[in-house]
Coordinates of C-alpha atoms in Angstrom, one line a residue:
Chain A
X1363 CA 118.2 143.3 111.5
X1364 CA 116.4 140.6 113.5
X1365 CA 113.6 140.6 111.2
X1366 CA 115.9 140.1 108.2
X1367 CA 117.7 137.1 109.7
X1368 CA 114.1 135.5 110.2
X1369 CA 113.0 136.2 106.5
X1370 CA 116.4 134.6 105.5
X1371 CA 115.3 131.7 107.8
X1372 CA 111.9 131.2 106.0
X1373 CA 113.5 130.9 102.6
X1374 CA 116.6 128.4 103.7
X1375 CA 114.4 126.2 105.8
X1376 CA 112.6 124.6 102.7
X1377 CA 115.9 123.7 100.9
X1378 CA 117.5 121.1 103.3
X1379 CA 116.0 121.1 106.9
X1380 CA 112.5 121.0 105.8
X1381 CA 112.8 119.7 102.5
X1382 CA 109.1 119.2 101.5
X1383 CA 109.8 115.7 99.5
X1384 CA 112.7 114.4 101.9
X1385 CA 111.8 115.6 105.1
X1386 CA 108.0 116.6 105.1
X1387 CA 107.0 113.6 102.9
X1388 CA 104.8 115.9 100.7
X1389 CA 104.3 115.7 96.9
X1390 CA 105.3 112.1 96.6
X1391 CA 103.0 111.4 93.5
X1392 CA 104.8 114.1 91.2
X1393 CA 108.1 113.2 92.6
X1394 CA 107.8 109.5 91.7
X1395 CA 106.2 110.5 88.2
X1396 CA 108.3 113.2 86.7
X1397 CA 111.7 112.3 87.9
X1398 CA 112.3 110.2 85.0
X1399 CA 114.5 112.9 83.2
X1400 CA 116.1 115.9 84.3
X1401 CA 114.3 118.0 81.8
X1402 CA 110.9 116.9 83.3
X1403 CA 112.2 117.3 86.7
X1404 CA 113.1 120.7 86.1
X1405 CA 109.9 121.5 84.1
X1406 CA 107.7 120.1 87.1
X1407 CA 109.7 121.7 89.6
X1408 CA 109.7 125.3 88.3
X1409 CA 106.0 124.9 87.3
X1410 CA 105.1 123.9 91.1
X1411 CA 107.5 126.7 92.4
X1412 CA 105.6 129.5 90.1
X1413 CA 102.4 128.1 91.4
X1414 CA 103.5 127.9 94.9
X1415 CA 105.1 131.4 95.2
X1416 CA 102.1 133.1 93.5
X1417 CA 99.4 131.3 95.6
X1418 CA 101.3 131.7 98.8
X1419 CA 101.5 135.7 98.1
X1420 CA 97.9 135.7 97.0
X1421 CA 96.5 133.6 100.0
X1422 CA 98.8 135.9 102.3
X1423 CA 97.2 138.8 100.9
X1424 CA 93.6 137.6 101.3
X1425 CA 94.5 135.7 104.8
X1426 CA 92.4 138.7 106.8
X1427 CA 89.3 138.5 104.2
X1428 CA 89.0 134.7 103.9
X1429 CA 86.7 133.4 106.6
X1430 CA 88.4 130.4 108.4
X1431 CA 85.5 128.0 107.7
X1432 CA 85.7 128.2 103.9
X1433 CA 89.4 128.6 103.8
X1434 CA 90.2 125.3 102.1
X1435 CA 87.8 125.7 99.2
X1436 CA 89.1 129.4 98.9
X1437 CA 92.6 128.3 98.7
X1438 CA 91.7 125.5 96.0
X1439 CA 90.5 128.1 94.0
X1440 CA 93.4 130.4 94.1
X1441 CA 95.7 127.6 93.4
X1442 CA 93.6 126.2 90.7
X1443 CA 93.5 129.4 88.8
X1444 CA 97.4 129.7 88.8
X1445 CA 97.7 126.2 87.9
X1446 CA 95.4 127.0 84.7
X1447 CA 97.5 130.0 83.9
X1448 CA 100.8 127.9 84.1
X1449 CA 99.1 125.1 82.2
X1450 CA 98.3 127.5 79.4
X1451 CA 101.6 129.1 79.1
X1452 CA 103.5 125.7 79.2
X1453 CA 101.2 124.5 76.3
X1454 CA 101.7 127.7 74.2
X1455 CA 105.3 127.8 74.7
X1456 CA 106.8 124.5 75.6
X1457 CA 104.6 121.8 74.0
X1458 CA 107.1 119.0 74.3
X1459 CA 107.2 119.6 78.0
X1460 CA 103.5 119.6 78.1
X1461 CA 103.4 116.1 76.7
X1462 CA 106.3 114.9 78.9
X1463 CA 104.4 116.0 82.0
X1464 CA 101.1 114.9 80.8
X1465 CA 98.2 114.7 83.4
X1466 CA 100.8 115.6 86.1
X1467 CA 100.7 119.2 85.2
X1468 CA 96.9 119.8 85.9
X1469 CA 97.5 117.8 88.9
X1470 CA 99.8 120.4 90.5
X1471 CA 96.4 121.6 91.9
X1472 CA 96.2 118.5 94.3
X1473 CA 100.0 118.6 94.9
X1474 CA 99.9 118.5 99.0
X1475 CA 103.0 120.8 99.1
X1476 CA 101.0 123.7 97.6
X1477 CA 97.8 123.3 99.8
X1478 CA 100.1 122.2 102.8
X1479 CA 102.3 125.7 102.7
X1480 CA 98.9 127.6 102.1
X1481 CA 97.2 125.8 105.3
X1482 CA 100.4 125.9 107.6
X1483 CA 102.1 129.3 106.5
X1484 CA 100.6 131.5 104.1
X1485 CA 97.3 131.7 105.7
X1486 CA 99.2 133.0 109.0
X1487 CA 102.1 135.0 107.9
X1488 CA 102.9 138.3 106.2
X1489 CA 103.3 138.7 102.4
X1490 CA 107.3 138.8 102.2
X1491 CA 107.5 135.8 104.5
X1492 CA 105.0 133.9 102.5
X1493 CA 106.8 134.8 99.2
X1494 CA 110.2 133.2 100.6
X1495 CA 108.7 130.3 102.3
X1496 CA 107.2 129.5 98.8
X1497 CA 110.3 130.3 96.9
X1498 CA 112.3 128.2 99.4
X1499 CA 109.9 125.0 99.5
X1500 CA 109.7 125.4 95.6
X1501 CA 113.4 125.2 95.2
X1502 CA 113.7 122.5 97.9
X1503 CA 111.0 120.5 95.9
X1504 CA 113.0 121.1 92.6
X1505 CA 116.2 119.9 94.4
X1506 CA 114.6 116.9 95.6
X1507 CA 113.3 116.0 92.3
X1508 CA 116.6 116.9 90.3
X1509 CA 118.5 114.4 92.8
X1510 CA 116.0 111.7 91.9
X1511 CA 116.3 112.3 88.3
X1512 CA 119.9 112.5 88.1
X1513 CA 120.1 109.0 89.3
X1514 CA 117.1 107.6 87.2
X1515 CA 118.2 109.4 84.2
X1516 CA 121.9 108.8 84.1
X1517 CA 121.5 105.1 85.1
X1518 CA 118.1 104.4 83.3
X1519 CA 118.5 106.0 80.1
X1520 CA 122.1 106.7 79.8
X1521 CA 121.7 110.2 79.3
X1522 CA 121.5 113.6 81.2
X1523 CA 119.5 116.5 80.4
X1524 CA 117.9 114.9 77.6
X1525 CA 115.7 117.3 75.4
X1526 CA 116.8 120.3 77.8
X1527 CA 116.8 122.3 74.4
X1528 CA 112.9 122.2 74.2
X1529 CA 113.2 124.2 77.5
X1530 CA 115.8 126.6 76.7
X1531 CA 115.0 127.5 73.1
X1532 CA 112.1 129.4 74.7
X1533 CA 114.7 131.8 76.0
X1534 CA 116.8 131.6 72.8
X1535 CA 119.2 129.4 74.2
X1536 CA 120.5 126.4 72.4
X1537 CA 121.4 123.5 74.7
X1538 CA 122.0 119.8 74.2
X1539 CA 121.6 116.8 76.6
X1540 CA 124.9 114.6 77.4
X1541 CA 125.1 111.0 76.6
X1542 CA 127.0 108.8 79.1
X1543 CA 129.2 106.6 77.0
X1544 CA 128.8 103.1 78.0
X1545 CA 125.4 103.4 79.6
X1546 CA 123.7 105.2 76.6
X1547 CA 123.6 101.6 74.7
X1548 CA 123.0 99.5 77.8
X1549 CA 120.8 101.5 80.0
X1550 CA 119.3 100.0 83.1
X1551 CA 115.7 100.7 81.9
X1552 CA 114.0 99.5 85.1
X1553 CA 115.0 102.6 86.8
X1554 CA 112.9 104.8 84.5
X1555 CA 110.0 102.6 84.8
X1556 CA 107.4 102.5 87.8
X1557 CA 109.4 100.1 90.0
X1558 CA 112.6 102.0 89.8
X1559 CA 110.9 105.2 90.9
X1560 CA 110.0 103.7 94.2
X1561 CA 113.2 101.9 94.6
X1562 CA 115.2 105.1 94.2
X1563 CA 112.9 107.4 96.2
X1564 CA 113.4 104.6 99.0
X1565 CA 116.9 104.8 98.9
X1566 CA 117.2 108.5 98.6
X1567 CA 115.0 108.6 101.6
X1568 CA 117.1 106.4 103.5
X1569 CA 120.1 108.4 102.6
X1570 CA 118.4 111.6 103.8
X1571 CA 117.4 109.8 107.1
X1572 CA 121.0 108.7 107.6
X1573 CA 122.3 112.4 107.1
X1574 CA 119.5 113.7 109.6
X1575 CA 120.3 111.2 112.1
X1576 CA 124.0 112.0 111.8
X1577 CA 122.9 115.5 112.7
X1578 CA 120.8 114.6 115.5
X1579 CA 117.4 115.2 113.7
X1580 CA 114.4 113.1 113.9
X1581 CA 114.1 111.0 110.6
X1582 CA 111.1 111.5 108.1
X1583 CA 108.0 109.6 109.0
X1584 CA 104.6 109.1 107.5
X1585 CA 102.1 109.0 110.4
X1586 CA 98.7 107.7 109.0
X1587 CA 97.4 110.7 107.5
X1588 CA 99.3 113.1 110.0
X1589 CA 101.5 114.4 107.0
X1590 CA 98.3 115.2 104.9
X1591 CA 97.6 118.7 104.9
X1592 CA 93.9 118.1 105.2
X1593 CA 94.3 116.5 108.4
X1594 CA 93.6 119.7 110.3
X1595 CA 90.5 120.5 108.4
X1596 CA 89.5 117.0 108.6
X1597 CA 88.9 117.7 112.1
X1598 CA 86.8 120.6 111.5
X1599 CA 84.5 118.7 109.2
X1600 CA 83.8 116.0 111.8
X1601 CA 85.3 116.2 115.1
X1602 CA 85.1 112.7 116.4
X1603 CA 86.1 110.7 113.7
X1604 CA 88.6 112.9 111.9
X1605 CA 91.7 111.6 110.3
X1606 CA 93.7 113.6 112.6
X1607 CA 92.5 111.5 115.7
X1608 CA 92.9 108.4 113.9
X1609 CA 96.5 109.3 113.2
X1610 CA 97.0 110.1 116.9
X1611 CA 95.3 106.8 117.7
X1612 CA 97.6 104.8 115.4
X1613 CA 100.6 106.5 116.8
X1614 CA 99.7 105.4 120.3
X1615 CA 98.9 102.0 119.3
Chain B
X1441 CA 81.4 94.5 75.6
X1442 CA 84.9 93.3 75.2
X1443 CA 86.0 96.9 74.6
X1444 CA 84.7 97.7 78.0
X1445 CA 86.2 94.7 79.7
X1446 CA 89.7 95.5 78.2
X1447 CA 89.4 99.1 79.3
X1448 CA 88.5 97.6 82.9
X1449 CA 91.3 95.0 83.0
X1450 CA 93.9 97.5 81.5
X1451 CA 92.7 100.2 84.5
X1452 CA 93.5 97.4 87.1
X1453 CA 96.4 95.3 85.5
X1454 CA 98.4 96.9 83.1
X1455 CA 97.9 100.8 84.0
X1456 CA 97.2 100.4 87.7
X1457 CA 96.9 103.9 88.9
X1458 CA 99.2 103.5 92.0
X1459 CA 101.5 101.1 90.9
X1460 CA 102.3 102.0 87.3
X1461 CA 101.0 105.8 87.1
X1462 CA 101.9 107.1 90.6
X1463 CA 98.3 108.7 91.1
X1464 CA 97.2 108.1 94.9
X1465 CA 100.5 107.5 96.3
X1466 CA 99.7 109.3 99.8
X1467 CA 96.9 107.0 100.9
X1468 CA 98.7 104.2 99.5
X1469 CA 101.7 104.9 102.1
X1470 CA 99.6 106.6 104.7
X1471 CA 96.8 104.3 105.1
X1472 CA 97.9 100.8 104.1
X1473 CA 99.2 99.5 107.5
X1474 CA 96.2 97.8 108.3
X1475 CA 93.9 95.7 106.0
X1476 CA 90.5 96.9 107.2
X1477 CA 91.4 100.5 106.8
X1478 CA 92.9 99.8 103.5
X1479 CA 89.7 98.1 102.1
X1480 CA 87.4 100.9 103.6
X1481 CA 89.6 103.7 101.9
X1482 CA 89.4 101.9 98.7
X1483 CA 85.7 101.2 98.7
X1484 CA 85.2 104.9 99.3
X1485 CA 87.7 105.9 96.5
X1486 CA 85.9 103.5 94.0
X1487 CA 82.7 105.1 95.2
X1488 CA 83.9 108.6 94.8
X1489 CA 85.8 108.1 91.3
X1490 CA 82.7 106.6 89.8
X1491 CA 80.5 109.6 91.2
X1492 CA 82.9 112.1 90.1
X1493 CA 83.1 110.7 86.6
X1494 CA 79.6 110.7 86.3
X1495 CA 79.1 114.1 87.2
X1496 CA 82.0 115.5 85.6
X1497 CA 81.3 114.1 82.1
X1498 CA 78.3 116.1 81.3
X1499 CA 80.0 119.3 83.0
X1500 CA 83.0 118.7 80.5
X1501 CA 80.7 118.3 77.5
X1502 CA 79.1 121.8 78.6
X1503 CA 82.6 123.2 78.7
X1504 CA 83.7 122.0 75.5
X1505 CA 80.5 123.2 73.8
X1506 CA 80.9 126.6 75.3
X1507 CA 84.7 126.7 74.4
X1508 CA 85.8 126.9 78.3
X1509 CA 87.8 123.9 78.1
X1510 CA 90.7 125.6 79.7
X1511 CA 88.7 126.0 82.7
X1512 CA 88.5 122.2 83.3
X1513 CA 90.9 121.7 86.0
X1514 CA 89.4 124.5 88.5
X1515 CA 85.7 123.5 87.9
X1516 CA 86.6 119.8 88.1
X1517 CA 88.5 120.2 91.6
X1518 CA 85.7 122.6 93.0
X1519 CA 82.8 120.1 91.8
X1520 CA 84.6 117.2 93.3
X1521 CA 85.3 119.0 96.5
X1522 CA 81.7 120.0 96.7
X1523 CA 80.5 116.7 95.6
X1524 CA 82.4 114.8 98.2
X1525 CA 80.9 117.2 100.9
X1526 CA 77.5 116.7 99.7
X1527 CA 77.6 112.9 99.8
X1528 CA 79.0 113.0 103.3
X1529 CA 76.2 115.1 104.4
X1530 CA 73.8 113.0 103.0
X1531 CA 74.9 109.5 104.2
X1532 CA 75.3 111.1 107.4
X1533 CA 71.6 112.0 107.6
X1534 CA 70.2 109.0 105.6
X1535 CA 72.3 105.8 105.6
X1536 CA 74.2 106.2 108.8
X1537 CA 75.3 102.7 108.3
X1538 CA 77.4 103.2 105.2
X1539 CA 78.6 106.6 106.6
X1540 CA 80.0 104.7 109.6
X1541 CA 82.1 102.6 107.1
X1542 CA 83.0 105.1 104.6
X1543 CA 82.4 108.6 106.1
X1544 CA 85.8 108.9 107.8
X1545 CA 87.6 108.4 104.5
X1546 CA 85.6 110.9 102.5
X1547 CA 87.2 114.2 103.2
X1548 CA 90.6 112.7 102.6
X1549 CA 89.6 111.8 98.9
X1550 CA 88.6 115.3 98.1
X1551 CA 92.1 116.5 97.3
X1552 CA 93.4 113.1 96.4
X1553 CA 95.3 113.0 92.9
X1554 CA 93.9 109.8 91.8
X1555 CA 90.2 111.0 91.7
X1556 CA 91.4 114.0 89.7
X1557 CA 93.7 111.9 87.7
X1558 CA 90.8 109.6 86.5
X1559 CA 88.7 112.2 85.5
X1560 CA 91.4 114.1 83.5
X1561 CA 92.7 111.0 81.7
X1562 CA 89.1 110.2 80.9
X1563 CA 89.1 113.2 78.9
X1564 CA 92.6 112.9 77.5
X1565 CA 91.7 109.5 76.2
X1566 CA 88.5 110.7 74.6
X1567 CA 86.5 108.0 76.0
X1568 CA 82.6 108.4 76.1
X1569 CA 80.4 108.2 79.0
X1570 CA 80.3 104.3 79.3
X1571 CA 83.9 104.0 78.7
X1572 CA 84.8 106.7 81.1
X1573 CA 82.6 105.0 83.9
X1574 CA 84.2 101.6 83.4
X1575 CA 87.8 103.1 83.3
X1576 CA 86.9 104.9 86.6
X1577 CA 85.5 102.0 88.3
X1578 CA 88.4 99.8 87.0
X1579 CA 90.8 102.4 88.5
X1580 CA 89.2 102.3 91.8
X1581 CA 89.3 98.4 91.7
X1582 CA 92.9 98.4 90.7
X1583 CA 93.3 101.1 93.6
X1584 CA 91.8 98.2 96.0
X1585 CA 93.7 95.5 94.9
X1586 CA 97.2 97.4 95.2
X1587 CA 96.1 98.5 98.7
X1588 CA 95.2 95.1 99.8
X1589 CA 98.2 93.6 98.4
X1590 CA 100.2 96.0 99.9
X1591 CA 98.8 95.9 103.3
X1592 CA 99.6 92.2 103.3
X1593 CA 103.2 93.0 102.2
X1594 CA 103.4 95.7 105.0
X1595 CA 102.0 93.5 107.8
X1596 CA 105.0 90.8 107.1
X1597 CA 107.4 93.8 107.1
X1598 CA 106.7 94.9 110.6
X1599 CA 108.6 92.1 112.3
X1600 CA 111.5 92.2 110.2
X1601 CA 115.0 93.0 111.1
X1602 CA 116.0 95.9 108.7
X1603 CA 118.9 98.3 108.8
X1604 CA 118.3 101.3 110.8
X1605 CA 118.5 104.0 108.1
X1606 CA 115.8 101.9 106.0
X1607 CA 113.2 101.4 109.0
X1608 CA 109.9 102.9 108.3
X1609 CA 109.1 104.8 104.9
X1610 CA 112.3 103.8 102.9
X1611 CA 111.8 100.2 103.2
X1612 CA 108.1 100.8 102.6
X1613 CA 108.9 102.3 99.4
X1614 CA 111.3 99.4 98.3
X1615 CA 108.6 96.9 99.2
X1616 CA 106.2 99.2 97.0
X1617 CA 108.9 98.9 94.2
X1618 CA 109.0 95.1 94.2
X1619 CA 104.8 95.0 94.0
X1620 CA 105.2 97.5 91.3
X1621 CA 107.7 95.4 89.8
X1622 CA 105.2 92.2 89.6
X1623 CA 102.9 94.4 88.1
X1624 CA 104.9 95.2 85.4
X1625 CA 104.6 91.5 84.3
X1626 CA 100.9 92.4 83.2
X1627 CA 102.2 94.2 80.4
X1628 CA 100.8 93.0 77.1
X1629 CA 98.5 90.5 78.9
X1630 CA 95.2 92.3 78.3
X1631 CA 96.2 93.0 74.6
X1632 CA 97.2 89.0 74.6
X1633 CA 93.7 88.0 75.9
X1634 CA 91.6 90.1 73.7
X1635 CA 94.1 89.7 70.5
X1636 CA 94.1 93.3 69.9

């Protein structure tokens, strides 16, 4: 029973409490870039979740075989393989999504959430726990993307789920986006452009901090490169001048 | 010549990798607090971007010739990671002064999405070798410009009285939004200069 309870926790922690985007500040690049519409946000979120779950499971299976010194390159190979598979599937079945995500699809390889979870969780925990951790984190990532995309798409282009039919038609379901009357003819275009991405992300982050504060939780912070999943392995590469130490110094100063 | 200059200026101004394409946001937010770290990091990025492009271009030609183009992602990330490690070791051994200046930033850049991004975008845009190199160096210089500008903005933000919920990361992002907005003003400038 206790085992079951803790497994449930591994899944649920990624959703809100340790949301990778809003609480751990990981994966900011794809969050900003693909939250211009709900369709691309869902596409990106699902693609990253699939890669995250698969790589978490495989890395967890191999955790006793991979020597700790070369674990980062080994993780990168596993992650890159799954990204390539997902990339080929998307290209074959959802060409519209492929062109919407563009270069950000192969860039899932360097998404810090995936390497971060491999390093922080899957490399140390059992397969079922890693599977649930990956699924929870992936859904949390998708959720954060969808929150951003809802704001940006509804105000920035006056639509919701525009082009969703390209995603659902693969499964034989016809679907249409919604046009918001009044906004569709006079959208606030800047919100779907680059500055709007930063602005909406900043405001959503502030809201998340406010909610966390109300519950007595510490707010999300970016400490030098302390959030970077490479911080630990950096200190392996060169002990005295690692970014981990630098982050600590910066925190002291 | 003007074609190269056009690519170079486009990469810096109108298609700035950080401010317009959201590549390399982590170092942009993480190490832009102080001017000297921002400059050190950016110089290392320019160096690695140029090197990565020079190495991956022939590899890509080989992959395409062998009909293995789908292996691009996996090969590039491994080549870049190995390359950065190798450069770090070489610098440490032979040019310690340069290592002192850049070395600490190198491992950070291995998994930076801007580096892999620039390599992949070069291929997507079907640039030749010269154009790829110019685009990569331009992207690096654009990274430097954005980092230096933003380091200045952040130093100003330090002493400001801002609402509690906005303190820290949120206000940094909003400031980034304003810097990005100013870069939107460059839209069309490069085409205007060259009359294209």
